[in-house]
Tab-separated table of C-alpha atoms in Angstrom:
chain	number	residue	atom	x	y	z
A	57	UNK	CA	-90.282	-22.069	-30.127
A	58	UNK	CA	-91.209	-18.718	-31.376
A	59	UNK	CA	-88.357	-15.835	-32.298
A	60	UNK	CA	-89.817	-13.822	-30.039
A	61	UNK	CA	-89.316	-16.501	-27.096
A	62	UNK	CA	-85.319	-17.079	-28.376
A	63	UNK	CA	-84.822	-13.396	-27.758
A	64	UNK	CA	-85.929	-13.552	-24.332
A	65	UNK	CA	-84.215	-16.582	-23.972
A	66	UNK	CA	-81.007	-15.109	-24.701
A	67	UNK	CA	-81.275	-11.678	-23.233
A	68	UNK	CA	-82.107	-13.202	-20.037
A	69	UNK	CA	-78.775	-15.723	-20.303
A	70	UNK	CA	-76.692	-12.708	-21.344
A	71	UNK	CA	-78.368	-10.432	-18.801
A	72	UNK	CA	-77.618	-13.416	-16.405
A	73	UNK	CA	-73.937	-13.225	-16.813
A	74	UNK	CA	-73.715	-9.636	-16.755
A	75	UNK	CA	-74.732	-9.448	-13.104
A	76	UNK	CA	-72.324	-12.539	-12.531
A	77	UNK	CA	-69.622	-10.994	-14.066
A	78	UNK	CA	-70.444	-7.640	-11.877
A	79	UNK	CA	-70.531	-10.203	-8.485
A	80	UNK	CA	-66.840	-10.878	-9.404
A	81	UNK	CA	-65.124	-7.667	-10.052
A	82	UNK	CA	-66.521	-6.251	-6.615
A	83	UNK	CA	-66.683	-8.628	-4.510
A	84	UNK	CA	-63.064	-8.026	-3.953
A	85	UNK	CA	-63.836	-4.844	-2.548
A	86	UNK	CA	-67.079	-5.593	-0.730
A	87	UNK	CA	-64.915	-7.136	2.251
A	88	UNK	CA	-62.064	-4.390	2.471
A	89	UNK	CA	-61.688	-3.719	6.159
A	90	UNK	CA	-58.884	-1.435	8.130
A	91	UNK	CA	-56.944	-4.187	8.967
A	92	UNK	CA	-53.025	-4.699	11.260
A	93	UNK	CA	-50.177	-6.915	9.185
A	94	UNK	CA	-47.129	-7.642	11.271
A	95	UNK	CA	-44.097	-7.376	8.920
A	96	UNK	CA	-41.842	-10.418	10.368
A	97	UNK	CA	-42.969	-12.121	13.521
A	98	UNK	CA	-45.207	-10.225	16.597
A	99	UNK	CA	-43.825	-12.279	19.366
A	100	UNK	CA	-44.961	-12.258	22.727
A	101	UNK	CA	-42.678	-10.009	25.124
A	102	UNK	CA	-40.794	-8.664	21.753
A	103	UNK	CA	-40.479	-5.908	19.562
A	104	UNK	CA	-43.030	-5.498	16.189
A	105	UNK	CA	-43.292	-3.354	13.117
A	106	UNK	CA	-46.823	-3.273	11.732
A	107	UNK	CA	-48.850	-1.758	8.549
A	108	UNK	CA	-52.174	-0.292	9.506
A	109	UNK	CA	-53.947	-0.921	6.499
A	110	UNK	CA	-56.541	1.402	5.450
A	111	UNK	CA	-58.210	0.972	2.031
A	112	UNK	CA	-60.333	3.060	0.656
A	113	UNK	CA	-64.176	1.749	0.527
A	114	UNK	CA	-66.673	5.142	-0.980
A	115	UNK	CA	-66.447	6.035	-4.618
A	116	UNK	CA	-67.379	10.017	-4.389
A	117	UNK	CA	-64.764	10.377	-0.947
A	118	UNK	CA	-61.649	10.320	0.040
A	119	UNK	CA	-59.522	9.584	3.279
A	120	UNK	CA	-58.727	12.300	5.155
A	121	UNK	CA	-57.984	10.776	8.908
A	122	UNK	CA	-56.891	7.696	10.477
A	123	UNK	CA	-56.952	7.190	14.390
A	124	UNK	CA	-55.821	3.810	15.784
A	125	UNK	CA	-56.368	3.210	19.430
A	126	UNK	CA	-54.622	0.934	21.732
A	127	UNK	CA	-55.729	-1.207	25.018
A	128	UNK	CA	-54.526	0.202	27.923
A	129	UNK	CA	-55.255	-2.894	29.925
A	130	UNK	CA	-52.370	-4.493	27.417
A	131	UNK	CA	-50.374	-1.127	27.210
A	132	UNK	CA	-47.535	-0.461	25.078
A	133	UNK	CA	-44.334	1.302	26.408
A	134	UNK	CA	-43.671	2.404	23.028
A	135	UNK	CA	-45.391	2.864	19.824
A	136	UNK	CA	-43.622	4.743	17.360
A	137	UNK	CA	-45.256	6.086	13.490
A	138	UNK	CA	-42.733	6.511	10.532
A	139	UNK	CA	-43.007	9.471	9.131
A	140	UNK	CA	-45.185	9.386	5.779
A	141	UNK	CA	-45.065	11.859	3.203
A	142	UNK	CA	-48.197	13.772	2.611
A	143	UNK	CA	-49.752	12.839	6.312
A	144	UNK	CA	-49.180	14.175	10.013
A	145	UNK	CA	-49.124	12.115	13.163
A	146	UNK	CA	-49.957	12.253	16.190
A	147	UNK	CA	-49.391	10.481	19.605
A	148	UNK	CA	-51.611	10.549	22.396
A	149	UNK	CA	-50.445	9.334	25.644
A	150	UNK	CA	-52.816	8.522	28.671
A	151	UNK	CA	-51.158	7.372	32.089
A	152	UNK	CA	-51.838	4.064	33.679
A	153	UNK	CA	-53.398	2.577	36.490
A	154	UNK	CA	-50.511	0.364	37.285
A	155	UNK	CA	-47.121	1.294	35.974
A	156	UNK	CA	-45.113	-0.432	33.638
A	157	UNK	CA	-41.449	-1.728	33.983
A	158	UNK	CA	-39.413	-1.485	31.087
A	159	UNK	CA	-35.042	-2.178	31.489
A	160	UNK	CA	-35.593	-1.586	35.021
A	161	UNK	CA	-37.449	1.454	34.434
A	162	UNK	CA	-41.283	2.413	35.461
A	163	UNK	CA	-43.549	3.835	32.737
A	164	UNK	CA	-46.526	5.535	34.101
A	165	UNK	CA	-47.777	6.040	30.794
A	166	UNK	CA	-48.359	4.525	27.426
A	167	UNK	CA	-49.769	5.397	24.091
A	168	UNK	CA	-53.388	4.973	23.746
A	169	UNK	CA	-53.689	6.545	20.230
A	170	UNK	CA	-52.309	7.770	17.311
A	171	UNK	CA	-53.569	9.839	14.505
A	172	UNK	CA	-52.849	10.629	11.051
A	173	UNK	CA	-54.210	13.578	9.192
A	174	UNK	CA	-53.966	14.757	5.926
A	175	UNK	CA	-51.301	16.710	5.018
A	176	UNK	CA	-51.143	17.112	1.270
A	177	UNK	CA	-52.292	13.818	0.370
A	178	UNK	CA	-55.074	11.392	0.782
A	179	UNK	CA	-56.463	8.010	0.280
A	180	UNK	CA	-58.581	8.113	-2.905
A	181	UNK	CA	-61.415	5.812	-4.240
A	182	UNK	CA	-59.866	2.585	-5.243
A	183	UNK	CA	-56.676	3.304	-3.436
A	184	UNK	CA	-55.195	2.392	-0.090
A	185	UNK	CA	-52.302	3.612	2.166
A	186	UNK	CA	-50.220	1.783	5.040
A	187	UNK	CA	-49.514	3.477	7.950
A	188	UNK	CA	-46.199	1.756	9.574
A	189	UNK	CA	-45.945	1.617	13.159
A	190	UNK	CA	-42.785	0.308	15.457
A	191	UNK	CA	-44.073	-1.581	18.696
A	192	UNK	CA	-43.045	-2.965	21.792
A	193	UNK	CA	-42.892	-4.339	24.426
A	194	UNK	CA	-45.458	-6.901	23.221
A	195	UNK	CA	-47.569	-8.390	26.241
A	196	UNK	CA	-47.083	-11.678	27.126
A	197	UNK	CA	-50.544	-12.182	29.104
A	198	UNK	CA	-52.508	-12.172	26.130
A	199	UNK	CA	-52.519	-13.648	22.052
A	200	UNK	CA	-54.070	-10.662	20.800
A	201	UNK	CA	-54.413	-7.019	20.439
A	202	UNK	CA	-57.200	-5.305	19.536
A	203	UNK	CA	-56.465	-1.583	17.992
A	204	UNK	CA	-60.023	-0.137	16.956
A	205	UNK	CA	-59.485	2.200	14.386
A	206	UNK	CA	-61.911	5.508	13.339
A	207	UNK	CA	-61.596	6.413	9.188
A	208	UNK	CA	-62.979	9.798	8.437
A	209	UNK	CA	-63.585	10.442	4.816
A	210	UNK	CA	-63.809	14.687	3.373
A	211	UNK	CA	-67.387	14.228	3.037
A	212	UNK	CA	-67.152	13.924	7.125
A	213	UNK	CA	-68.501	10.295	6.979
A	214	UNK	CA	-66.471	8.480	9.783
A	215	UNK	CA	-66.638	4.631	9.745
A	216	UNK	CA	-65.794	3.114	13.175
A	217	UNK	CA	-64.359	-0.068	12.546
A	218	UNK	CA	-64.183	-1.279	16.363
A	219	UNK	CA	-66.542	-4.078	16.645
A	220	UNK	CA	-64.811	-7.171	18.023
A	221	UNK	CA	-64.960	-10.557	16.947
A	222	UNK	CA	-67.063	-13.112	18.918
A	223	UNK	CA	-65.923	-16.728	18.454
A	224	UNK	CA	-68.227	-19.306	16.355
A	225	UNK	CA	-69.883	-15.932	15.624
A	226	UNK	CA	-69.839	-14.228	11.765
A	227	UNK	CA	-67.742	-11.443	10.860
A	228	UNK	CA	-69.087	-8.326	11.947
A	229	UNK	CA	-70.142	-5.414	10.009
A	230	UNK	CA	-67.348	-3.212	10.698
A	231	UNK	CA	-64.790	-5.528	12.409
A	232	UNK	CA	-61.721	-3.966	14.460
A	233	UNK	CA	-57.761	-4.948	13.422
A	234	UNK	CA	-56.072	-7.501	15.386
A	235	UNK	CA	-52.828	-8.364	16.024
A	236	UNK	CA	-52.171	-11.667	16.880
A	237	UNK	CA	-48.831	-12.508	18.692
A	238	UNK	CA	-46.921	-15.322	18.524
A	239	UNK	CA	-45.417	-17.541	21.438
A	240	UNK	CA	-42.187	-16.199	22.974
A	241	UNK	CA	-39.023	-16.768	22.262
A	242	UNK	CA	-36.525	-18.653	24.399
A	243	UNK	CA	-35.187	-15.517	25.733
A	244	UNK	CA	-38.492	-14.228	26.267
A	245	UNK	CA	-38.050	-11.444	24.513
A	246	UNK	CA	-39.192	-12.396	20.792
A	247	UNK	CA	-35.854	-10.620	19.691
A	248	UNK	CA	-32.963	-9.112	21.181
A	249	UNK	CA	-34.153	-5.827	23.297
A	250	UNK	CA	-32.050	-2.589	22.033
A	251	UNK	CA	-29.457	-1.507	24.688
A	252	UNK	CA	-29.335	2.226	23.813
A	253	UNK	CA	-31.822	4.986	22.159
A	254	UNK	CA	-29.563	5.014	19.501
A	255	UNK	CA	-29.115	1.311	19.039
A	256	UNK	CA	-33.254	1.797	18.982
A	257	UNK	CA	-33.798	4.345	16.550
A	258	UNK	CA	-31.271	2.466	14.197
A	259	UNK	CA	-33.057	-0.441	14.657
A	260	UNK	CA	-36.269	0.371	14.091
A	261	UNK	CA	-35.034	2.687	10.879
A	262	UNK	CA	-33.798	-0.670	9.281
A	263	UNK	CA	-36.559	-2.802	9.883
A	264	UNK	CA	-38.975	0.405	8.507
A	265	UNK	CA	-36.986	0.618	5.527
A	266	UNK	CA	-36.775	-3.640	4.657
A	267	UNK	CA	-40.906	-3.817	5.647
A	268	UNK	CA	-41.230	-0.977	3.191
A	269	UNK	CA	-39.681	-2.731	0.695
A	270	UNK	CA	-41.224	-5.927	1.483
A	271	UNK	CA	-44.969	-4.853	1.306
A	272	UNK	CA	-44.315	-2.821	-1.652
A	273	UNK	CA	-43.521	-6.176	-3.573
A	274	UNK	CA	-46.153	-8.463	-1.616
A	275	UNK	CA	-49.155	-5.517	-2.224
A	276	UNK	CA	-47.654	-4.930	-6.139
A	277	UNK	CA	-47.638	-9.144	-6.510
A	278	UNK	CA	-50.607	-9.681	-5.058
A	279	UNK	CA	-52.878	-6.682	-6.849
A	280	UNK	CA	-51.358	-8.246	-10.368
A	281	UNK	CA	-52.594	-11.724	-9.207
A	282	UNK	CA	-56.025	-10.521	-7.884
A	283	UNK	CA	-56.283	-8.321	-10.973
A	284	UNK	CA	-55.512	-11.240	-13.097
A	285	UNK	CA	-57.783	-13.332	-11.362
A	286	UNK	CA	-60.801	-11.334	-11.881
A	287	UNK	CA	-60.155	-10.500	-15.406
A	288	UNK	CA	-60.058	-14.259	-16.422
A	289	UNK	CA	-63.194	-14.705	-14.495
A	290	UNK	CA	-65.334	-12.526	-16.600
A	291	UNK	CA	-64.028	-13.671	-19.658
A	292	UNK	CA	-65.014	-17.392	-18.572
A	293	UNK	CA	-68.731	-16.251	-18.095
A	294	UNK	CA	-68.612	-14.224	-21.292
A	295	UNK	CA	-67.481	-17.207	-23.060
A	296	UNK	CA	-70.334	-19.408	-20.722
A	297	UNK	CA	-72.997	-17.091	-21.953
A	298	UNK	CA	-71.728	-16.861	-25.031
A	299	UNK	CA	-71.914	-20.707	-25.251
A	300	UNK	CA	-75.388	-20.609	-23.768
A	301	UNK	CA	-76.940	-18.236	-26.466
A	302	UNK	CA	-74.997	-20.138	-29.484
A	303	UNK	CA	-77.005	-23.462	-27.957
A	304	UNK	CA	-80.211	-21.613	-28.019
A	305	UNK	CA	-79.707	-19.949	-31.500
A	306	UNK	CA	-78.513	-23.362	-33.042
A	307	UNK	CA	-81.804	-25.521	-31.213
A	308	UNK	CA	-84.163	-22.962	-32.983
A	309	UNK	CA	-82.405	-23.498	-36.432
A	310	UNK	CA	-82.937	-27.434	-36.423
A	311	UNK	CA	-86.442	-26.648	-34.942
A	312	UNK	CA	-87.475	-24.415	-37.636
């Protein structure tokens, strides 16, 4: 084998493991969607909080707007935001075709969206921001929700991610967030209903504050891991090629 040949023997190996090695530290952002993550169980006929998950997919933009729409033909008697520093929100309320009955009340309207703009912060590249969200009632005519959400980035790109799953089908492009629900409780009510605004508000400030907490460890646990992971995944292939170009090196010295 000639010296010429070893060198392109082992550029192409070490080029080899450079694009390998470039496969595994993105591919973990390659498949970052807008996604829904109940915090605790989403029970059918019960009362939810939720993250809206929104990462942050371009390199040169940042995320400037967040709008998360929800099925009217499942509607929502209440969908409350928690107020997030550095972003403003919105709720948009449509009325309904057929009224809702909620504690022996009749709701001709629910929430159909809610929006979050800017307001002295962003999401930046390589960064992502939950968006917490108090729910109920959850329907109990259906195992899913479907909550197609827009992303608008300063550059004015918007990225629609409402494209629904079709079953035995592949993932779409830009898929919409889901919520799935769990079955009922025995009381039908996936939790005991609040029997005052005030009981309400307290409620839902307690669960706000343990989610908080609890996603703040899960998301700083599971970034270490995934960071971890990837780290001692390149240095594998580094060592492979490594390996690889020693083996060629050392075959030309007995050859010669």
């Amino acid at each position: 084998m000639s010296v010429s040949r070893t060198r392109t023997s082992v550029r192409a190996a070490l080029a080899g493991g450079i694009a390998l090695s470039s496969v595994v530290l993105l591919s973990g952002t390659a498949f970052a969607h807008v996604s829904v993550q109940p915090q605790g169980e989403a029970a059918k006929g019960g009362y939810a909080t939720v993250n809206i998950k929104v990462p942050n997919e371009r390199d040169n933009a940042s995320t400037v707007k967040v709008e998360v729409n929800f099925p009217l033909d499942h509607p929502l008697a209440s969908v409350m935001p928690q107020p997030l520093p550095g972003w403003k929100a919105e709720v948009t309320k449509s009325k309904l075709d057929k009224p809702l009955e909620l504690h022996g009340k009749k709701i001709n309207e629910a929430v159909s969206k809610v929006t979050w703009t800017a307001d002295g912060s962003k999401i930046g590249p390589g960064q992502f921001q939950q968006f917490p969200l108090s729910l109920g009632r959850l329907p109990e005519d259906t195992d899913q929700l479907v909550l197609k959400a827009i992303q608008t980035y300063d550059n004015k790109e918007v990225v629609r991610w409402i494209e629904e799953q079709k079953e035995g089908a592949e993932e779409p492009e830009n898929p919409a967030p889901v919520l799935k629900l769990s079955a009922a409780s025995e009381d039908h009510h996936g939790g005991a209903a609040p029997s005052s605004s005030a009981d309400t508000d307290e409620k839902a400030g307690h669960d706000d504050e343990k989610a908080d907490h609890q996603e703040t460890s899960v998301s700083s646990a599971s970034s270490a891991t995934d960071t971890t992971a990837r780290v001692l995944g390149v240095i594998g292939i580094l060592v492979g090629v490594a390996g690889v170009a020693f083996g060629v090196l050392a075959g030309r010295r007995r050859s010669a």
